[in-house]
Amino acid sequence: MNYDSILKLVNDETYYMIDIDGVCIDTESRIAPLAAQIGFKEAFKIINWHDHIFASNQINGSLDILRDIQSKLKRIQLLTQNHTLEEEREKILFFRQNGIFIPIVSVPPKVSKFEVVSPEFYDGNIVLVDDREKQVVEWNDAGGIGVLFTQDEQPKEYRKVKSLEFLKMVK
């Protein structure tokens, strides 16, 4: 994948916010069958968050990449939506036990990521990598640099990546 279009937009002061669910680990795809039966709201109430998160698989080497770059790239945080305090706690525990000590910023349910971490505060010099198109659009509209994490090859107007590999090229 050619990351030049993203790397041209950043500099040595750019901050990076990385989504967890659907970018780092496959929690979203694994909860979808249960949610299809009873709805997401009910699924979030009954799920065993420890088992769910700790059974997750990394997506395209994301955990390995984060572990590799965390000592070099200090302008990075994980920005994740959490539906319960238990989910938040288990994600933190999961990342720490996997040797990833990057700060984790929690976003409450029904709140957009740009409302918690304002791109305006960073003068727009902040990248969000997220698998949810809505979050990317809102981030871009708020003045940030939104990047859609997707396996989809179809052309759209968004910057896209299939992997966090481009972070290894950031200075």
PDB file of C-alpha atoms in Angstrom, residues 46-115:
ATOM      1  CA  ILE A  46     -24.645  -9.268  28.860  1.00  0.00           C
ATOM      2  CA  ILE A  47     -21.246  -9.728  27.261  1.00  0.00           C
ATOM      3  CA  ASN A  48     -18.340 -10.883  29.405  1.00  0.00           C
ATOM      4  CA  TRP A  49     -15.936  -8.105  28.445  1.00  0.00           C
ATOM      5  CA  HIS A  50     -12.842  -9.847  29.781  1.00  0.00           C
ATOM      6  CA  ASP A  51     -13.456 -12.992  27.737  1.00  0.00           C
ATOM      7  CA  HIS A  52     -14.534 -11.010  24.685  1.00  0.00           C
ATOM      8  CA  ILE A  53     -11.526  -8.686  24.616  1.00  0.00           C
ATOM      9  CA  PHE A  54      -8.924 -11.250  25.625  1.00  0.00           C
ATOM     10  CA  ALA A  55     -10.150 -13.647  22.909  1.00  0.00           C
ATOM     11  CA  SER A  56      -9.622 -10.920  20.301  1.00  0.00           C
ATOM     12  CA  ASN A  57      -7.225 -11.246  17.424  1.00  0.00           C
ATOM     13  CA  GLN A  58      -5.064  -8.404  16.229  1.00  0.00           C
ATOM     14  CA  ILE A  59      -5.887  -6.974  12.828  1.00  0.00           C
ATOM     15  CA  ASN A  60      -3.102  -6.812  10.228  1.00  0.00           C
ATOM     16  CA  GLY A  61      -0.347  -6.799  12.833  1.00  0.00           C
ATOM     17  CA  SER A  62      -1.685  -3.699  14.611  1.00  0.00           C
ATOM     18  CA  LEU A  63      -0.579  -4.751  18.097  1.00  0.00           C
ATOM     19  CA  ASP A  64       2.890  -5.688  16.866  1.00  0.00           C
ATOM     20  CA  ILE A  65       3.209  -2.338  15.086  1.00  0.00           C
ATOM     21  CA  LEU A  66       2.068  -0.363  18.145  1.00  0.00           C
ATOM     22  CA  ARG A  67       4.473  -2.280  20.373  1.00  0.00           C
ATOM     23  CA  ASP A  68       7.318  -1.543  17.928  1.00  0.00           C
ATOM     24  CA  ILE A  69       6.681   2.187  17.532  1.00  0.00           C
ATOM     25  CA  GLN A  70       5.593   3.199  21.042  1.00  0.00           C
ATOM     26  CA  SER A  71       9.106   4.035  22.200  1.00  0.00           C
ATOM     27  CA  LYS A  72       9.826   6.166  19.104  1.00  0.00           C
ATOM     28  CA  LEU A  73       6.499   7.877  18.434  1.00  0.00           C
ATOM     29  CA  LYS A  74       5.339   9.640  21.600  1.00  0.00           C
ATOM     30  CA  ARG A  75       2.605  11.659  19.852  1.00  0.00           C
ATOM     31  CA  ILE A  76       0.215   8.728  19.719  1.00  0.00           C
ATOM     32  CA  GLN A  77      -2.821   7.655  21.725  1.00  0.00           C
ATOM     33  CA  LEU A  78      -5.549   5.074  21.427  1.00  0.00           C
ATOM     34  CA  LEU A  79      -9.011   6.631  21.146  1.00  0.00           C
ATOM     35  CA  THR A  80     -11.794   4.144  21.794  1.00  0.00           C
ATOM     36  CA  GLN A  81     -15.535   4.116  22.334  1.00  0.00           C
ATOM     37  CA  ASN A  82     -16.521   2.235  25.482  1.00  0.00           C
ATOM     38  CA  HIS A  83     -20.054   1.200  26.335  1.00  0.00           C
ATOM     39  CA  THR A  84     -19.386   0.176  29.936  1.00  0.00           C
ATOM     40  CA  LEU A  85     -16.739   0.799  32.575  1.00  0.00           C
ATOM     41  CA  GLU A  86     -15.937  -2.918  32.483  1.00  0.00           C
ATOM     42  CA  GLU A  87     -15.208  -2.719  28.752  1.00  0.00           C
ATOM     43  CA  GLU A  88     -12.914   0.259  29.348  1.00  0.00           C
ATOM     44  CA  ARG A  89     -11.056  -1.505  32.169  1.00  0.00           C
ATOM     45  CA  GLU A  90     -10.607  -4.722  30.164  1.00  0.00           C
ATOM     46  CA  LYS A  91      -9.242  -2.886  27.117  1.00  0.00           C
ATOM     47  CA  ILE A  92      -6.657  -1.134  29.278  1.00  0.00           C
ATOM     48  CA  LEU A  93      -5.689  -4.436  30.907  1.00  0.00           C
ATOM     49  CA  PHE A  94      -5.507  -6.184  27.520  1.00  0.00           C
ATOM     50  CA  PHE A  95      -3.177  -3.589  26.002  1.00  0.00           C
ATOM     51  CA  ARG A  96      -0.937  -3.416  29.063  1.00  0.00           C
ATOM     52  CA  GLN A  97      -0.657  -7.214  29.218  1.00  0.00           C
ATOM     53  CA  ASN A  98       0.277  -7.163  25.533  1.00  0.00           C
ATOM     54  CA  GLY A  99       3.155  -4.768  26.228  1.00  0.00           C
ATOM     55  CA  ILE A 100       1.471  -1.670  24.795  1.00  0.00           C
ATOM     56  CA  PHE A 101       1.663   1.333  27.124  1.00  0.00           C
ATOM     57  CA  ILE A 102       0.316   4.016  24.796  1.00  0.00           C
ATOM     58  CA  PRO A 103      -2.248   6.236  26.579  1.00  0.00           C
ATOM     59  CA  ILE A 104      -5.859   5.169  26.070  1.00  0.00           C
ATOM     60  CA  VAL A 105      -8.570   7.826  25.802  1.00  0.00           C
ATOM     61  CA  SER A 106     -12.104   6.610  26.438  1.00  0.00           C
ATOM     62  CA  VAL A 107     -15.082   8.000  24.542  1.00  0.00           C
ATOM     63  CA  PRO A 108     -18.509   7.551  26.157  1.00  0.00           C
ATOM     64  CA  PRO A 109     -21.390   5.995  24.220  1.00  0.00           C
ATOM     65  CA  LYS A 110     -23.224   8.305  21.824  1.00  0.00           C
ATOM     66  CA  VAL A 111     -20.401  10.857  21.876  1.00  0.00           C
ATOM     67  CA  SER A 112     -18.301  11.512  18.782  1.00  0.00           C
ATOM     68  CA  LYS A 113     -14.544  11.208  19.033  1.00  0.00           C
ATOM     69  CA  PHE A 114     -13.961  14.776  17.849  1.00  0.00           C
ATOM     70  CA  GLU A 115     -15.967  15.989  20.850  1.00  0.00           C
TER      71      GLU A 115
END
